[in-house]
Every structure is written in structure tokens, then in C-alpha cells.
mmCIF file of C-alpha atoms and ligand atoms in Angstrom:
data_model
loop_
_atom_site.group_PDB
_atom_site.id
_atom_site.type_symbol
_atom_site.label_atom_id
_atom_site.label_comp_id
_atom_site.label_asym_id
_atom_site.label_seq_id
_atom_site.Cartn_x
_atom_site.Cartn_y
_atom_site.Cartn_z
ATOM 1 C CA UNK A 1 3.354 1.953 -8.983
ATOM 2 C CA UNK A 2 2.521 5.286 -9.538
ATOM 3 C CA UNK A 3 3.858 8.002 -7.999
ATOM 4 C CA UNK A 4 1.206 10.218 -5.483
ATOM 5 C CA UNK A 5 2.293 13.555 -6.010
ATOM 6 C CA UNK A 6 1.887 13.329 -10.110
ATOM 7 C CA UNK A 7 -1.646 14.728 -11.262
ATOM 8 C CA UNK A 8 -4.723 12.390 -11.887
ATOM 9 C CA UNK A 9 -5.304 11.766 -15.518
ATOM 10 C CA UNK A 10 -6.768 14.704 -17.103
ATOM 11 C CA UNK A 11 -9.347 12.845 -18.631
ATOM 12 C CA UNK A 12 -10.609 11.571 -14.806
ATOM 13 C CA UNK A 13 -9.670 14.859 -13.524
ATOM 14 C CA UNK A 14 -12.510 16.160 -16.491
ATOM 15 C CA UNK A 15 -14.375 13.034 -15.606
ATOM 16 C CA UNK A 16 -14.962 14.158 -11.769
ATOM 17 C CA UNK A 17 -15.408 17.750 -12.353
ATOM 18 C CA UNK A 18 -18.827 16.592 -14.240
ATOM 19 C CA UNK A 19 -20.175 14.136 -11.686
ATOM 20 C CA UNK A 20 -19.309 17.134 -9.307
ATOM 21 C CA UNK A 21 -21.826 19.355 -11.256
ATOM 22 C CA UNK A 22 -23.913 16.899 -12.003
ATOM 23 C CA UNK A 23 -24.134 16.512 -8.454
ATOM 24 C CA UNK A 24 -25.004 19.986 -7.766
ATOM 25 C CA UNK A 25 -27.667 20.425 -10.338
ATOM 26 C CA UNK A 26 -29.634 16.967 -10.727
ATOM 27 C CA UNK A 27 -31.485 16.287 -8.041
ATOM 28 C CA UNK A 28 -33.235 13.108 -9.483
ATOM 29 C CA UNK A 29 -30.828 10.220 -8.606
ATOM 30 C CA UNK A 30 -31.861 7.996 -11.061
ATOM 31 C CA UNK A 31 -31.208 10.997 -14.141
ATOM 32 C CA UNK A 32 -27.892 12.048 -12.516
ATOM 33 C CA UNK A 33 -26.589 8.853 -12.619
ATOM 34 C CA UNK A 34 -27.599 7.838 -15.859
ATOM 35 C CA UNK A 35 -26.270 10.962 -17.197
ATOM 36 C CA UNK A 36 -23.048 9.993 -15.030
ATOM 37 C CA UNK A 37 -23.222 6.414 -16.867
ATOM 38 C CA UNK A 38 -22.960 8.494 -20.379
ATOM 39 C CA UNK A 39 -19.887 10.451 -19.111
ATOM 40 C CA UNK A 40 -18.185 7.464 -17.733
ATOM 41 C CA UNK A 41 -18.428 5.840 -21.121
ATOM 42 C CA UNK A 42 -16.488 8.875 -22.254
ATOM 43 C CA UNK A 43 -13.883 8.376 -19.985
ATOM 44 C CA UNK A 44 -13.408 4.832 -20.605
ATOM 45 C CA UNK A 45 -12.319 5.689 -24.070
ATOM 46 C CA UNK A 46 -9.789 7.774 -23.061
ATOM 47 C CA UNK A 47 -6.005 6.073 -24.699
ATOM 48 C CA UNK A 48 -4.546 7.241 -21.250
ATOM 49 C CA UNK A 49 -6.452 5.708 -19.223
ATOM 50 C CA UNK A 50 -7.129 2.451 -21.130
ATOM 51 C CA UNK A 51 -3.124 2.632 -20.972
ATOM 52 C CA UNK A 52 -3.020 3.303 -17.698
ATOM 53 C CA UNK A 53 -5.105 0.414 -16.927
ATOM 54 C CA UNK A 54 -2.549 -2.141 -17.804
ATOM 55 C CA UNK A 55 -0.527 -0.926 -15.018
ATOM 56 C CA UNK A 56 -3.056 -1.210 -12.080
ATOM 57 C CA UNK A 57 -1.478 -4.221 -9.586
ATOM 58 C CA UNK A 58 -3.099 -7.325 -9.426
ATOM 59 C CA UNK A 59 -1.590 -8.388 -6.096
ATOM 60 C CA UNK A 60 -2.560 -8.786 -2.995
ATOM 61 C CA UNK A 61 -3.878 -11.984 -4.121
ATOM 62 C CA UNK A 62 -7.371 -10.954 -2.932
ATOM 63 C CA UNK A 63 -7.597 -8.613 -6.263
ATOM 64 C CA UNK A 64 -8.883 -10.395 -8.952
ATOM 65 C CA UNK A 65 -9.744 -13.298 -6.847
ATOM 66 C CA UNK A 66 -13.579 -15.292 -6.847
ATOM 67 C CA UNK A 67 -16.529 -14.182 -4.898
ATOM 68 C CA UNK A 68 -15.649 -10.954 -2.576
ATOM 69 C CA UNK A 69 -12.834 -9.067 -4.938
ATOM 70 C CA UNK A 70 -11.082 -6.063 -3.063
ATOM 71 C CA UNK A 71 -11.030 -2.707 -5.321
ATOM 72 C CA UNK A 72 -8.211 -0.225 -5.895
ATOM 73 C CA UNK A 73 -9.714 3.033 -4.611
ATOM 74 C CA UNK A 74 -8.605 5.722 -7.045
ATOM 75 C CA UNK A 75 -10.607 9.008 -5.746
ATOM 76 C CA UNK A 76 -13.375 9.752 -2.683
ATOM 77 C CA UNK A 77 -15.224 13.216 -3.171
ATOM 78 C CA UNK A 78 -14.558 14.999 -0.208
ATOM 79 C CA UNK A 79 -18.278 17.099 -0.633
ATOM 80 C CA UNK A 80 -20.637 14.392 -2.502
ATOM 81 C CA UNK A 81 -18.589 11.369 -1.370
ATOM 82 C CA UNK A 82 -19.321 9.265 -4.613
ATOM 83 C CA UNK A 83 -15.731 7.144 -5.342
ATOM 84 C CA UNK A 84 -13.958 5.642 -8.356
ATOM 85 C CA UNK A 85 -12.944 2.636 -7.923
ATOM 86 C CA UNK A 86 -10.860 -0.323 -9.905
ATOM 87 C CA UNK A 87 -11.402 -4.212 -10.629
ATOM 88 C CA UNK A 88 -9.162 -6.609 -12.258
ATOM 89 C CA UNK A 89 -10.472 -9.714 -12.602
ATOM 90 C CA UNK A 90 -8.758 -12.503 -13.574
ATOM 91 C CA UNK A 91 -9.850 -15.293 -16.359
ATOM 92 C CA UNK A 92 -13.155 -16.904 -15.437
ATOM 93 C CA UNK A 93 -13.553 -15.143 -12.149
ATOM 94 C CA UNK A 94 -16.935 -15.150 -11.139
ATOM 95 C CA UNK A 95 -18.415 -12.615 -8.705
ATOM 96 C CA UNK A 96 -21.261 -13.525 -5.960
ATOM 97 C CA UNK A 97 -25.018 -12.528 -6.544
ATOM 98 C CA UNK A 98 -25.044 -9.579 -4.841
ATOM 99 C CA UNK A 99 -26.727 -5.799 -4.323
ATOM 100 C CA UNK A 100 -25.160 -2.777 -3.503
ATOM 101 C CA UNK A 101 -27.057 -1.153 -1.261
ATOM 102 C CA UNK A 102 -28.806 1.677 -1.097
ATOM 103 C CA UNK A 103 -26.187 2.803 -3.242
ATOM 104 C CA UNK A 104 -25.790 3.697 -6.836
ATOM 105 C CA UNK A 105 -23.054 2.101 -8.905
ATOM 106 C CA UNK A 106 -21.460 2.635 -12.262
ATOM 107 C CA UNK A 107 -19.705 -0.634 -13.400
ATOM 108 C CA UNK A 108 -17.706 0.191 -16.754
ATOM 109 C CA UNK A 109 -15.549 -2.242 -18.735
ATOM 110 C CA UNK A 110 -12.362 -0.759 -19.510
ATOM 111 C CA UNK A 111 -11.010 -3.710 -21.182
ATOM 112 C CA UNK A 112 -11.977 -7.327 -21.967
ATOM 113 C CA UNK A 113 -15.221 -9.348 -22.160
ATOM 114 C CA UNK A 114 -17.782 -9.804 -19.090
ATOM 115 C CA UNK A 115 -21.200 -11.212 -18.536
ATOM 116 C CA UNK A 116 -23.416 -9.047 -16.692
ATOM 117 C CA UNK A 117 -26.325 -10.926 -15.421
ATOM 118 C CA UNK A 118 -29.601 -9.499 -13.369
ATOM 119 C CA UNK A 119 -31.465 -11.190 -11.066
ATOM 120 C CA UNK A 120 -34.633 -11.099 -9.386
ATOM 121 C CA UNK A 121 -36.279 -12.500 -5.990
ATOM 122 C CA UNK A 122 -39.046 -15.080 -6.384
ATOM 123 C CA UNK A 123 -39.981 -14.889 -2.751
ATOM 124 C CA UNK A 124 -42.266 -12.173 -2.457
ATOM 125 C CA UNK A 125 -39.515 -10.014 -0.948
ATOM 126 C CA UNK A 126 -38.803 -6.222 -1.401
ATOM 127 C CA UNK A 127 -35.648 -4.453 -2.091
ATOM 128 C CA UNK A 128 -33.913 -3.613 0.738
ATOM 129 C CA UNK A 129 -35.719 -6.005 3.441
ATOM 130 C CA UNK A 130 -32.812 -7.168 4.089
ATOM 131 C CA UNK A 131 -33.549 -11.366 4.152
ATOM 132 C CA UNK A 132 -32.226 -13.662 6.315
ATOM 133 C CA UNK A 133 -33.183 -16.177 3.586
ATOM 134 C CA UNK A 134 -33.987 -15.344 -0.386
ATOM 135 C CA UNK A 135 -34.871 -17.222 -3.218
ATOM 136 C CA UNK A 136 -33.565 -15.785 -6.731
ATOM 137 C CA UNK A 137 -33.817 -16.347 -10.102
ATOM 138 C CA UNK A 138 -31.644 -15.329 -13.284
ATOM 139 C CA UNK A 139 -33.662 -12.665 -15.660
ATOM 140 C CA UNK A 140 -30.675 -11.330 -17.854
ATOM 141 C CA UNK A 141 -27.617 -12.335 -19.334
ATOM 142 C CA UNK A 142 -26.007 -9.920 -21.271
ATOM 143 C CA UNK A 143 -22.224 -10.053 -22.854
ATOM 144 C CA UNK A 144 -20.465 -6.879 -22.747
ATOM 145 C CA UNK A 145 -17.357 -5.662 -24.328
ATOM 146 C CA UNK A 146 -14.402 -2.750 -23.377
ATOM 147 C CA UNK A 147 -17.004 1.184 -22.854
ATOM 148 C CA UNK A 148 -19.626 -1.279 -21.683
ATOM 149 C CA UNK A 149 -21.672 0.702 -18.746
ATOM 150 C CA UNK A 150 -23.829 -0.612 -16.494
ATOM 151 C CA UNK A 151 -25.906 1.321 -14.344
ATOM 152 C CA UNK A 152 -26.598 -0.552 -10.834
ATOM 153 C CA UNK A 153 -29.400 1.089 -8.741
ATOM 154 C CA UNK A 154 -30.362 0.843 -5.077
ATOM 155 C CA UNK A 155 -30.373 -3.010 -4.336
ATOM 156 C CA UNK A 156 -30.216 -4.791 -7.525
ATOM 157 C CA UNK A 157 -29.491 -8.008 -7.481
ATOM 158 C CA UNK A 158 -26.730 -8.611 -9.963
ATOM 159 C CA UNK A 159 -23.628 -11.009 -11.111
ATOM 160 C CA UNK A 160 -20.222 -10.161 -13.325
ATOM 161 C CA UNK A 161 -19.082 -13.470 -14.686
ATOM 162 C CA UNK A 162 -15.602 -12.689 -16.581
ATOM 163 C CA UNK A 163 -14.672 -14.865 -19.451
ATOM 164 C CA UNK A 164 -12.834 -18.113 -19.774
ATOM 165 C CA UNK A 165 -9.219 -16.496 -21.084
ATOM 166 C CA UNK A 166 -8.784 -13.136 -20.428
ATOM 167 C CA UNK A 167 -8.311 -10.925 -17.831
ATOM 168 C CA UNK A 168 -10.899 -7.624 -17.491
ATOM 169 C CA UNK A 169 -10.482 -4.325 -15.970
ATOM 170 C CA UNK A 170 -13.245 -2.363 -14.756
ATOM 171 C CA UNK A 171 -14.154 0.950 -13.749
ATOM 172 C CA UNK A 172 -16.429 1.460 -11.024
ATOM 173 C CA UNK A 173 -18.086 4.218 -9.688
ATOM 174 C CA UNK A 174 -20.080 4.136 -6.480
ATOM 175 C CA UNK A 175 -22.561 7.171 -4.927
ATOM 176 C CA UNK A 176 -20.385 6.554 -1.845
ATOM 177 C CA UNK A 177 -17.752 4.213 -0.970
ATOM 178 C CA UNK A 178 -17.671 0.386 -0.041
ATOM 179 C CA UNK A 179 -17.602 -0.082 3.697
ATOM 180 C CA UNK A 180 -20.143 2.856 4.680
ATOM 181 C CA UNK A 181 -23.374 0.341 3.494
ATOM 182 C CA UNK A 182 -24.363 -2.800 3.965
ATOM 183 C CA UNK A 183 -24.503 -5.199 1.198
ATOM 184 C CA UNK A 184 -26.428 -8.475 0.427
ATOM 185 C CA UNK A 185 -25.207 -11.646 -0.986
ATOM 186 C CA UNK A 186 -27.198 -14.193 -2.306
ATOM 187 C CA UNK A 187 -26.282 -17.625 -2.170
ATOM 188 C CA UNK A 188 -28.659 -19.564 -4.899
ATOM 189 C CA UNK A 189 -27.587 -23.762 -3.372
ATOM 190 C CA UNK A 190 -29.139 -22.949 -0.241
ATOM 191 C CA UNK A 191 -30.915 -19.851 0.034
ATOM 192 C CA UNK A 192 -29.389 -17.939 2.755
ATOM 193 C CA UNK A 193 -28.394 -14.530 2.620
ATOM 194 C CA UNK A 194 -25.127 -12.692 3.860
ATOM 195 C CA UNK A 195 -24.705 -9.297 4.803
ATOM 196 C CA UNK A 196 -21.249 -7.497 4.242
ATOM 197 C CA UNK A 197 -20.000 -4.149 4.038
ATOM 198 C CA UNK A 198 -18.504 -4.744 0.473
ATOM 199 C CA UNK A 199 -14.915 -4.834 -0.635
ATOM 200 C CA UNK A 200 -11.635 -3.715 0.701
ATOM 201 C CA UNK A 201 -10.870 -0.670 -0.529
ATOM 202 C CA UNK A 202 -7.162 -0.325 -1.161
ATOM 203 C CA UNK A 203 -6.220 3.107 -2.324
ATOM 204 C CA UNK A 204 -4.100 3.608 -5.539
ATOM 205 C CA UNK A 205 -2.953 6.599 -7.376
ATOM 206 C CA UNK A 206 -4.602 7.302 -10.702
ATOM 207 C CA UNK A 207 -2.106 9.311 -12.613
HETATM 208 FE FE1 LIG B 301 -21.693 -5.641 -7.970
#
């Protein structure tokens, strides 16, 4: 593991110093993230990082594992309180249908192949009601690659389906961390609806 007192990777270091400003100067959520989605696709090209990457732990068990994954937390903003997060997901591991939030979230491949599906309600509900019950229905299926970015706004009902053979790392960055928001998750065999706070967050150093 990597030691704490080495510096961040210059690259993230660069990486936060823009979401900071972006933070300060874009008001519009929707425009500061998607300019945030564009810089984060920068960064995921970044050798040291991508290197870096191979390195992140994939124990406890619960990392990597099917339905509610725990993240390596890499960095919280002290002043804007948006967080960078990491996935590794092991072959074929399938995530829930699920929302974020209120929250915005920046879900970057760093390596390997994904599917990242959308979804919508067919009940008649609204974002954010927050359902006991919810029907849902499949809209997008899209197969994304390694600088893959996908922008998540405010209750979005969405999937990550990893492929059959390889393991993928991701790079996720939230508008504020996991465990300050609640969550849906959508369970298509029966309907019903869980609410969660979202995944552990286990801290790891990033440098
Ligand atoms: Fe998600």
C-alpha cells in the first residue's frame, strides 16, 4: 500500500485544483460538472495514474463484490466537499439499479470494458419521491471502454454491468461523499425499493 505522507499524483493534484475553481466560478451544476466530466477524462489518461491503478487493493472482499461495492476513498474537499473515489470490479460483477441522490457523480473507466445502462420509471413517479415501490424499465445500453465518462445527475436511475473476463477500475467522482445522502435501489423481480446511504467508504492514499 501506499505510503500517506508521499504527495498525491500530480496529475490528481492538477485534477482537484480545477474542480476547485470550477467550483468557485460555475454556478450552474449541470455546466460545472460536465465541464468536470471533460477534465476527468484528462486525468484518466494520465500513465501514472492508469499505473497506479493496478495497485489499488481489491480486498476486503466487499471491494469488487456484486450489488452494494464499497469504494476506496482517495480525497474529500475540505471547502466544496465533492470526493474521488475508486472501484474495482471484478469479472462479470454486476451493480444494483440504483440513483445517487441528489448528488452529482462522475463515473470514469480507468481501465477495462463496462456496460453502462440508464433506466427510467414507468410508474408515473418523479425523481426524488423517494418510492416505497417502483416500476422501471431499461432505456440505454451503452459499452464503454478505458477514458469512458459518464456524467450521473441528481437521481438517475442507472446500472454498471462489468464484462465477462476482466476486471475494471473506475474513477469516481461524487459532489459530496457516500454516506451524507440517501440513495435508492431498485429491485426490477418485485418492485420494491431500498433506501441506503451508499457504499463504504474506505480511505486509501492516492500517491
Ligand atoms: Fe451508480
Amino acid at each position: 500500500m501506499s505510503e500517506t505522507n508521499t504527495p498525491m499524483l500530480p496529475a490528481v493534484a492538477r485534477f482537484i485544483a480545477a474542480l476547485r475553481d470550477l467550483h468557485e466560478t460555475e454556478p450552474d451544476e449541470r455546466v460545472r460538472w460536465e465541464s468536470a466530466a471533460a477534465r476527468l477524462k484528462e486525468l484518466l489518461a494520465d500513465p501514472e495514474l492508469r499505473a497506479h491503478g493496478e495497485s489499488w487493493p481489491t480486498s476486503p472482499a466487499k471491494l469488487g463484490l456484486e450489488g452494494k461495492h464499497a469504494n476506496l476513498i482517495f480525497y474529500e474537499d475540505p471547502d466544496y466537499g465533492f470526493v474521488i473515489n475508486g472501484l474495482i470490479k471484478k469479472p462479470a460483477a454486476k451493480t444494483t439499479v440504483h440513483d445517487h441522490g441528489k448528488s452529482w457523480t462522475l463515473y470514469g473507466v480507468l481501465d477495462g470494458v463496462e456496460s453502462v445502462l440508464r433506466f427510467e420509471r414507468t410508474d408515473g413517479g418523479t425523481p426524488g419521491d423517494l418510492p416505497e415501490r417502483a416500476e422501471v424499465r431499461s432505456t440505454e445500453t451503452h459499452e464503454v471502454t478505458a477514458g469512458h465518462v459518464d456524467c450521473i445527475g441528481p437521481w438517475e436511475i442507472h446500472a454498471e454491468y462489468n464484462s465477462e473476463t476482466d476486471r475494471s477500475i473506475a474513477v469516481i467522482v461524487r459532489s459530496q461523499k457516500s454516506g451524507t445522502f440517501v440513495q435508492n435501489i431498485f429491485y426490477q423481480k418485485d418492485g420494491s425499493v431500498e433506501r441506503y446511504y451508499g457504499p463504504e467508504q474506505i480511505p486509501y492514499h492516492l500517491g
